mmCIF file of C-alpha atoms in Angstrom:
data_model
loop_
_atom_site.group_PDB
_atom_site.id
_atom_site.type_symbol
_atom_site.label_atom_id
_atom_site.label_comp_id
_atom_site.label_asym_id
_atom_site.label_seq_id
_atom_site.Cartn_x
_atom_site.Cartn_y
_atom_site.Cartn_z
ATOM 1 C CA MET A 1 90.117 110.099 84.209
ATOM 2 C CA GLU A 2 91.313 106.761 82.818
ATOM 3 C CA ALA A 3 94.347 105.116 84.380
ATOM 4 C CA HIS A 4 97.253 104.949 81.973
ATOM 5 C CA VAL A 5 99.421 101.968 81.126
ATOM 6 C CA PRO A 6 101.998 100.873 83.758
ATOM 7 C CA LYS A 7 105.504 102.222 83.382
ATOM 8 C CA GLN A 8 107.205 98.972 82.356
ATOM 9 C CA THR A 9 104.506 98.127 79.818
ATOM 10 C CA ALA A 10 104.781 101.631 78.379
ATOM 11 C CA THR A 11 108.542 101.167 78.081
ATOM 12 C CA LYS A 12 108.051 97.974 76.078
ATOM 13 C CA TRP A 13 105.648 99.705 73.716
ATOM 14 C CA LYS A 14 108.219 102.461 73.271
ATOM 15 C CA LEU A 15 110.798 99.829 72.342
ATOM 16 C CA ILE A 16 108.418 98.486 69.710
ATOM 17 C CA THR A 17 107.919 102.034 68.465
ATOM 18 C CA ALA A 18 111.684 102.430 68.188
ATOM 19 C CA ALA A 19 111.933 99.109 66.303
ATOM 20 C CA PHE A 20 109.437 100.244 63.664
ATOM 21 C CA ALA A 21 111.107 103.650 63.410
ATOM 22 C CA LEU A 22 114.492 101.972 62.996
ATOM 23 C CA GLN A 23 113.121 99.933 60.109
ATOM 24 C CA ILE A 24 111.839 103.113 58.463
ATOM 25 C CA LEU A 25 115.289 104.653 58.818
ATOM 26 C CA GLY A 26 116.877 101.509 57.390
ATOM 27 C CA VAL A 27 114.674 101.600 54.301
ATOM 28 C CA MET A 28 115.472 105.270 53.712
ATOM 29 C CA VAL A 29 119.213 104.552 53.963
ATOM 30 C CA VAL A 30 119.323 101.300 51.972
ATOM 31 C CA ALA A 31 117.137 102.513 49.078
ATOM 32 C CA PRO A 32 119.640 105.154 47.827
ATOM 33 C CA LEU A 33 122.507 102.678 48.219
ATOM 34 C CA LEU A 34 120.692 100.245 45.946
ATOM 35 C CA ARG A 35 119.781 103.082 43.576
ATOM 36 C CA LEU A 36 116.105 102.514 44.181
ATOM 37 C CA GLN A 37 113.356 105.048 44.528
ATOM 38 C CA LEU A 38 111.465 105.263 47.799
ATOM 39 C CA GLU A 39 108.328 104.827 45.715
ATOM 40 C CA THR A 40 109.357 101.184 45.342
ATOM 41 C CA PHE A 41 108.959 100.679 49.108
ATOM 42 C CA ARG A 42 105.772 102.703 49.411
ATOM 43 C CA SER A 43 103.578 99.871 50.698
ATOM 44 C CA GLY A 44 106.269 98.698 53.106
ATOM 45 C CA LEU A 45 106.856 102.202 54.425
ATOM 46 C CA LEU A 46 103.135 102.706 55.013
ATOM 47 C CA ILE A 47 103.031 99.511 57.060
ATOM 48 C CA LEU A 48 106.029 100.600 59.118
ATOM 49 C CA VAL A 49 104.524 104.033 59.737
ATOM 50 C CA ALA A 50 101.260 102.422 60.853
ATOM 51 C CA GLY A 51 103.166 100.193 63.281
ATOM 52 C CA THR A 52 105.078 103.160 64.671
ATOM 53 C CA VAL A 53 101.936 105.207 65.269
ATOM 54 C CA PHE A 54 100.073 102.273 66.799
ATOM 55 C CA ALA A 55 102.880 101.366 69.213
ATOM 56 C CA LEU A 56 103.362 105.003 70.188
ATOM 57 C CA TYR A 57 99.660 105.320 70.948
ATOM 58 C CA LEU A 58 99.683 102.132 73.045
ATOM 59 C CA SER A 59 102.520 103.519 75.151
ATOM 60 C CA ARG A 60 100.107 106.222 76.339
ATOM 61 C CA ALA A 61 96.801 104.396 75.972
ATOM 62 C CA PRO A 62 94.333 103.830 78.814
ATOM 63 C CA ARG A 63 94.840 100.741 80.942
ATOM 64 C CA PHE A 64 91.619 99.051 79.797
ATOM 65 C CA LEU A 65 93.031 98.902 76.244
ATOM 66 C CA THR A 66 96.537 97.698 77.079
ATOM 67 C CA ASN A 67 95.193 94.944 79.342
ATOM 68 C CA ARG A 68 93.662 93.194 76.324
ATOM 69 C CA ALA A 69 95.496 90.557 74.321
ATOM 70 C CA TRP A 70 94.776 91.652 70.758
ATOM 71 C CA PRO A 71 96.979 94.823 70.723
ATOM 72 C CA CYS A 72 100.029 92.633 71.344
ATOM 73 C CA TRP A 73 99.479 90.814 68.066
ATOM 74 C CA VAL A 74 99.295 93.949 65.912
ATOM 75 C CA PRO A 75 103.090 94.575 65.728
ATOM 76 C CA PRO A 76 104.055 91.057 64.515
ATOM 77 C CA LEU A 77 101.189 90.997 62.025
ATOM 78 C CA LEU A 78 102.137 94.398 60.628
ATOM 79 C CA TYR A 79 105.789 93.451 60.380
ATOM 80 C CA ALA A 80 104.901 90.181 58.671
ATOM 81 C CA GLY A 81 103.018 92.284 56.127
ATOM 82 C CA PHE A 82 106.143 94.402 55.645
ATOM 83 C CA ILE A 83 108.254 91.291 54.923
ATOM 84 C CA PHE A 84 105.587 90.028 52.539
ATOM 85 C CA SER A 85 105.651 93.346 50.654
ATOM 86 C CA LEU A 86 109.431 93.088 50.184
ATOM 87 C CA SER A 87 109.316 89.485 48.983
ATOM 88 C CA SER A 88 106.617 90.389 46.471
ATOM 89 C CA GLN A 89 109.115 92.471 44.453
ATOM 90 C CA SER A 90 111.888 91.076 42.308
ATOM 91 C CA PHE A 91 114.068 94.240 42.155
ATOM 92 C CA PRO A 92 115.482 93.570 38.658
ATOM 93 C CA GLY A 93 118.932 94.935 37.895
ATOM 94 C CA VAL A 94 119.758 95.600 41.548
ATOM 95 C CA GLU A 95 123.275 94.668 42.594
ATOM 96 C CA LEU A 96 123.722 94.243 46.323
ATOM 97 C CA PRO A 97 127.056 95.183 47.924
ATOM 98 C CA THR A 98 126.834 92.034 50.024
ATOM 99 C CA LYS A 99 124.989 88.752 50.022
ATOM 100 C CA ALA A 100 121.232 88.970 50.289
ATOM 101 C CA ASP A 101 121.312 86.174 52.857
ATOM 102 C CA TYR A 102 122.560 88.607 55.470
ATOM 103 C CA PHE A 103 119.331 90.572 55.326
ATOM 104 C CA HIS A 104 117.258 87.591 56.423
ATOM 105 C CA PRO A 105 118.526 87.425 60.041
ATOM 106 C CA ILE A 106 117.981 91.171 60.402
ATOM 107 C CA GLU A 107 114.407 91.085 59.128
ATOM 108 C CA TYR A 108 113.417 87.985 61.051
ATOM 109 C CA GLY A 109 115.254 89.168 64.148
ATOM 110 C CA PHE A 110 112.708 91.980 64.476
ATOM 111 C CA LEU A 111 109.929 89.502 63.784
ATOM 112 C CA GLY A 112 111.240 87.197 66.525
ATOM 113 C CA PHE A 113 111.224 90.120 68.959
ATOM 114 C CA PHE A 114 107.626 90.993 68.088
ATOM 115 C CA LEU A 115 106.527 87.354 68.325
ATOM 116 C CA GLY A 116 108.224 86.989 71.696
ATOM 117 C CA TRP A 117 106.300 90.020 72.923
ATOM 118 C CA ALA A 118 103.006 88.719 71.540
ATOM 119 C CA TRP A 119 103.287 85.169 72.898
ATOM 120 C CA ARG A 120 104.518 86.421 76.279
ATOM 121 C CA THR A 121 102.035 89.232 76.848
ATOM 122 C CA GLY A 122 99.100 88.090 74.744
ATOM 123 C CA ARG A 123 98.756 84.686 76.372
ATOM 124 C CA ARG A 124 99.949 85.995 79.774
ATOM 125 C CA GLY A 125 102.258 83.052 80.291
ATOM 126 C CA SER A 126 105.800 82.517 81.469
ATOM 127 C CA MET A 127 108.920 82.486 79.294
ATOM 128 C CA GLY A 128 109.414 78.750 79.506
ATOM 129 C CA PRO A 129 109.979 76.045 76.900
ATOM 130 C CA ALA A 130 106.384 76.333 75.697
ATOM 131 C CA TRP A 131 106.831 80.046 75.021
ATOM 132 C CA ALA A 132 110.097 79.472 73.135
ATOM 133 C CA ALA A 133 108.527 76.677 71.080
ATOM 134 C CA LEU A 134 105.544 78.846 70.125
ATOM 135 C CA VAL A 135 107.772 81.724 69.038
ATOM 136 C CA LEU A 136 110.126 79.497 67.068
ATOM 137 C CA VAL A 137 107.427 77.413 65.371
ATOM 138 C CA SER A 138 105.279 80.410 64.409
ATOM 139 C CA GLY A 139 108.312 82.288 63.046
ATOM 140 C CA ILE A 140 109.585 79.331 61.022
ATOM 141 C CA LEU A 141 106.120 78.622 59.646
ATOM 142 C CA PHE A 142 105.849 82.191 58.440
ATOM 143 C CA GLY A 143 109.337 81.980 56.925
ATOM 144 C CA ALA A 144 108.392 78.779 55.106
ATOM 145 C CA SER A 145 105.215 80.382 53.772
ATOM 146 C CA ASP A 146 107.232 83.385 52.611
ATOM 147 C CA GLU A 147 109.684 81.153 50.762
ATOM 148 C CA TRP A 148 106.781 79.291 49.144
ATOM 149 C CA HIS A 149 105.294 82.658 48.151
ATOM 150 C CA GLN A 150 108.540 83.648 46.414
ATOM 151 C CA ALA A 151 108.134 80.679 44.078
ATOM 152 C CA PHE A 152 105.338 82.642 42.370
ATOM 153 C CA VAL A 153 107.280 85.936 42.147
ATOM 154 C CA PRO A 154 109.250 86.491 38.897
ATOM 155 C CA GLY A 155 112.970 86.613 39.496
ATOM 156 C CA ARG A 156 112.773 84.917 42.912
ATOM 157 C CA ASP A 157 113.260 81.315 43.971
ATOM 158 C CA PRO A 158 112.565 79.595 47.299
ATOM 159 C CA SER A 159 115.651 78.492 49.193
ATOM 160 C CA MET A 160 116.122 76.215 52.189
ATOM 161 C CA LEU A 161 119.239 78.179 53.100
ATOM 162 C CA ASP A 162 117.163 81.347 53.343
ATOM 163 C CA LEU A 163 114.782 79.519 55.681
ATOM 164 C CA CYS A 164 117.705 78.590 57.924
ATOM 165 C CA TRP A 165 118.778 82.237 58.032
ATOM 166 C CA ASP A 166 115.214 83.146 58.904
ATOM 167 C CA ALA A 167 115.187 80.650 61.796
ATOM 168 C CA LEU A 168 118.450 82.115 63.087
ATOM 169 C CA GLY A 169 116.909 85.584 63.072
ATOM 170 C CA ILE A 170 113.873 84.308 64.995
ATOM 171 C CA VAL A 171 116.128 82.820 67.670
ATOM 172 C CA LEU A 172 118.166 86.019 67.990
ATOM 173 C CA GLY A 173 115.075 88.209 68.275
ATOM 174 C CA MET A 174 113.519 85.872 70.832
ATOM 175 C CA ALA A 175 116.716 85.874 72.901
ATOM 176 C CA PHE A 176 116.848 89.672 72.797
ATOM 177 C CA TYR A 177 113.287 89.943 74.079
ATOM 178 C CA HIS A 178 114.025 87.364 76.799
ATOM 179 C CA MET A 179 116.976 89.453 77.957
ATOM 180 C CA ILE A 180 114.862 92.612 78.116
ATOM 181 C CA GLU A 181 112.084 90.848 80.018
ATOM 182 C CA ILE A 182 114.528 89.538 82.628
ATOM 183 C CA ARG A 183 115.951 93.027 83.055
ATOM 184 C CA PHE A 184 112.499 94.488 83.618
ATOM 185 C CA ARG A 185 111.644 91.731 86.058
ATOM 186 C CA SER A 186 114.750 92.468 88.149
ATOM 187 C CA GLN A 187 113.711 96.129 88.384
ATOM 188 C CA ARG A 188 110.270 95.389 89.782
ATOM 189 C CA PRO A 189 109.836 96.462 93.428
ATOM 190 C CA ALA A 190 109.739 93.711 96.017
ATOM 191 C CA ALA A 191 106.386 92.774 97.480
ATOM 192 C CA ALA A 192 105.508 94.772 100.568
ATOM 193 C CA PRO A 193 105.520 92.682 103.786
ATOM 194 C CA GLU A 194 102.238 91.804 105.327
ATOM 195 C CA GLN A 195 101.257 94.530 107.748
ATOM 196 C CA GLY A 196 100.143 93.748 111.259
ATOM 197 C CA PRO A 197 97.330 95.442 113.149
ATOM 198 C CA HIS A 198 99.650 98.219 114.384
ATOM 199 C CA GLN A 199 101.663 98.820 111.181
ATOM 200 C CA GLY A 200 101.786 102.420 110.089
ATOM 201 C CA MET A 201 101.316 103.873 113.585
ATOM 202 C CA SER A 202 103.747 106.437 114.883
ATOM 203 C CA VAL A 203 106.132 105.735 117.741
ATOM 204 C CA ASN A 204 104.232 108.122 120.004
ATOM 205 C CA ALA A 205 101.008 106.290 119.308
ATOM 206 C CA CYS A 206 102.615 102.919 119.950
ATOM 207 C CA SER A 207 104.100 104.102 123.233
ATOM 208 C CA HIS A 208 100.589 104.634 124.584
ATOM 209 C CA ILE A 209 99.466 101.091 123.865
ATOM 210 C CA VAL A 210 99.086 99.286 127.174
ATOM 211 C CA GLN A 211 99.219 95.688 128.190
ATOM 212 C CA TYR A 212 96.925 94.443 130.848
ATOM 213 C CA ASP A 213 98.668 91.790 132.922
ATOM 214 C CA ALA A 214 96.364 89.968 135.281
ATOM 215 C CA GLU A 215 98.910 87.408 136.395
ATOM 216 C CA ALA A 216 100.225 89.392 139.352
ATOM 217 C CA ALA A 217 98.151 90.844 142.133
ATOM 218 C CA MET A 218 98.751 93.707 144.510
ATOM 219 C CA GLU A 219 98.313 93.298 148.253
ATOM 220 C CA LEU A 220 96.911 96.376 149.892
ATOM 221 C CA PRO A 221 96.290 96.774 153.627
ATOM 222 C CA VAL A 222 92.718 97.204 154.781
ATOM 223 C CA GLN A 223 92.021 100.167 156.986
ATOM 224 C CA ARG A 224 89.710 99.307 159.842
ATOM 225 C CA PRO A 225 88.150 101.701 162.405
ATOM 226 C CA ASN A 226 90.151 102.340 165.574
ATOM 227 C CA ARG A 227 89.017 100.305 168.567
ATOM 228 C CA PRO A 228 89.404 101.451 172.169
ATOM 229 C CA GLY A 229 92.620 100.301 173.739
ATOM 230 C CA LEU A 230 93.253 98.976 177.210
ATOM 231 C CA ALA A 231 93.921 102.413 178.661
ATOM 232 C CA ASP A 232 90.622 103.728 177.317
ATOM 233 C CA ILE A 233 88.709 100.794 178.830
ATOM 234 C CA GLU A 234 90.379 101.283 182.240
ATOM 235 C CA GLN A 235 89.547 104.959 182.152
ATOM 236 C CA ALA A 236 85.938 104.172 181.284
ATOM 237 C CA GLU A 237 85.680 101.654 184.165
ATOM 238 C CA GLY A 238 86.678 104.197 186.740
ATOM 239 C CA GLY A 239 90.412 104.142 186.842
ATOM 240 C CA LYS A 240 90.975 100.432 187.443
ATOM 241 C CA THR A 241 94.487 99.356 186.836
ATOM 242 C CA GLU A 242 95.566 96.280 184.998
ATOM 243 C CA GLY A 243 96.388 94.495 188.253
ATOM 244 C CA GLU A 244 92.881 95.037 189.640
ATOM 245 C CA ARG A 245 91.210 93.389 186.681
ATOM 246 C CA PRO A 246 90.725 89.673 186.439
ATOM 247 C CA GLU A 247 93.048 87.611 184.289
ATOM 248 C CA GLY A 248 90.189 86.497 182.132
ATOM 249 C CA ASN A 249 89.228 90.062 181.290
ATOM 250 C CA ARG A 250 92.761 90.809 180.121
ATOM 251 C CA GLU A 251 92.789 87.738 177.869
ATOM 252 C CA ALA A 252 89.368 88.598 176.555
ATOM 253 C CA ASP A 253 90.470 92.140 175.879
ATOM 254 C CA HIS A 254 93.463 90.963 173.957
ATOM 255 C CA GLY A 255 91.310 88.459 172.132
ATOM 256 C CA ASP A 256 89.014 91.231 170.888
ATOM 257 C CA GLN A 257 91.830 92.894 169.009
ATOM 258 C CA GLU A 258 92.361 91.423 165.608
ATOM 259 C CA PRO A 259 95.818 91.376 164.069
ATOM 260 C CA HIS A 260 96.676 93.669 161.169
ATOM 261 C CA GLN A 261 95.310 91.921 158.102
ATOM 262 C CA PHE A 262 95.907 92.258 154.392
ATOM 263 C CA VAL A 263 93.275 91.519 151.813
ATOM 264 C CA HIS A 264 94.343 90.199 148.419
ATOM 265 C CA HIS A 265 92.953 92.265 145.538
ATOM 266 C CA ASP A 266 93.113 91.014 141.945
ATOM 267 C CA LEU A 267 93.896 94.302 140.251
ATOM 268 C CA PRO A 268 95.368 94.528 136.747
ATOM 269 C CA ARG A 269 98.850 95.816 136.403
ATOM 270 C CA VAL A 270 99.165 98.423 133.630
ATOM 271 C CA THR A 271 102.415 98.427 131.727
ATOM 272 C CA LEU A 272 103.329 101.019 129.114
ATOM 273 C CA ALA A 273 104.688 99.386 125.968
ATOM 274 C CA ALA A 274 107.179 101.452 123.945
ATOM 275 C CA MET A 275 108.306 98.695 121.622
ATOM 276 C CA PRO A 276 108.401 99.097 117.789
ATOM 277 C CA CYS A 277 105.127 99.313 115.927
ATOM 278 C CA GLY A 278 103.826 96.000 114.695
ATOM 279 C CA GLN A 279 105.409 94.054 117.590
ATOM 280 C CA VAL A 280 103.075 95.302 120.282
ATOM 281 C CA ARG A 281 100.762 92.547 121.304
ATOM 282 C CA GLY A 282 98.278 93.009 124.085
ATOM 283 C CA ARG A 283 97.960 90.159 126.534
ATOM 284 C CA ALA A 284 94.599 91.161 127.835
ATOM 285 C CA GLY A 285 91.935 88.723 126.838
ATOM 286 C CA GLN A 286 94.287 85.995 125.603
ATOM 287 C CA GLU A 287 93.979 83.763 128.623
ATOM 288 C CA LYS A 288 91.541 83.843 131.443
ATOM 289 C CA GLN A 289 93.607 83.707 134.618
ATOM 290 C CA GLU A 290 92.195 82.340 137.821
ATOM 291 C CA PRO A 291 92.465 84.869 140.664
ATOM 292 C CA GLN A 292 95.284 84.020 143.033
ATOM 293 C CA GLN A 293 94.457 83.452 146.658
ATOM 294 C CA ALA A 294 96.273 85.425 149.277
ATOM 295 C CA VAL A 295 98.725 83.452 151.354
ATOM 296 C CA GLY A 296 100.509 84.295 154.543
ATOM 297 C CA PRO A 297 100.162 84.022 158.272
ATOM 298 C CA TRP A 298 97.723 86.924 158.355
ATOM 299 C CA ARG A 299 95.065 85.223 156.255
ATOM 300 C CA ARG A 300 91.913 84.595 158.262
ATOM 301 C CA LYS A 301 90.895 80.974 158.232
ATOM 302 C CA PRO A 302 87.284 80.290 157.304
ATOM 303 C CA GLY A 303 84.961 79.570 160.220
#
């Protein structure tokens, strides 16, 4: 199953769908006010319907299609065709309730929005000065070409004032798209922090992680076999008392007995670590510690 378009991208395509649908509604409302038949706007309505269907499809299209640049240019091109279809008609005998100049910012405001979307998404760039310049220049160039085209339409004349109104509409549409893009950017989730080797483990699992500390050593007494004492030797020699034995034998007997000794063993100390996951760091293997030598009066001197 193909992955569908991301949520924010789908929302933008839905906004474009709503923009085309709003233009369709505007034509259906304005035509009766001007006492014009909808048949007069047939070509323009077909273009608007095509843009609505295309944008609605892209809001649910597979990801491999929405990741391409060319779909982003379809809405501004279609809407430019809609403006061209309107400027190709002279509308003789039509009396407008207001100045026709006011329609230019509305028409080119939608075009500025579509161009902002195309230059931002199609070229995958940032909304910096270069982006604003591309939107403004492309919109004004189209407006100039449309005014030049009206010089060949009966009942119409090119006007520099109309071009200024067109440029104002481009700026307004571009600013509206910039505002929407900033709003979407603020709603994006923050980047997940980099996970350590123990991220995602439960507390119970982390509590069983151990640290091997080889810095400290344990001193354990050494058990040696029991040696016969003085009383046992006297009993074995036939009941001689301590006074009957020579002094040298007593010193030798005491010299045979070794003092209680302790042997130093380098054993690792095991420590249970119940700290939060991701902060547990084992110390085993980081540094190679030299075994500590036992000290004390009971240590046997070599030789």
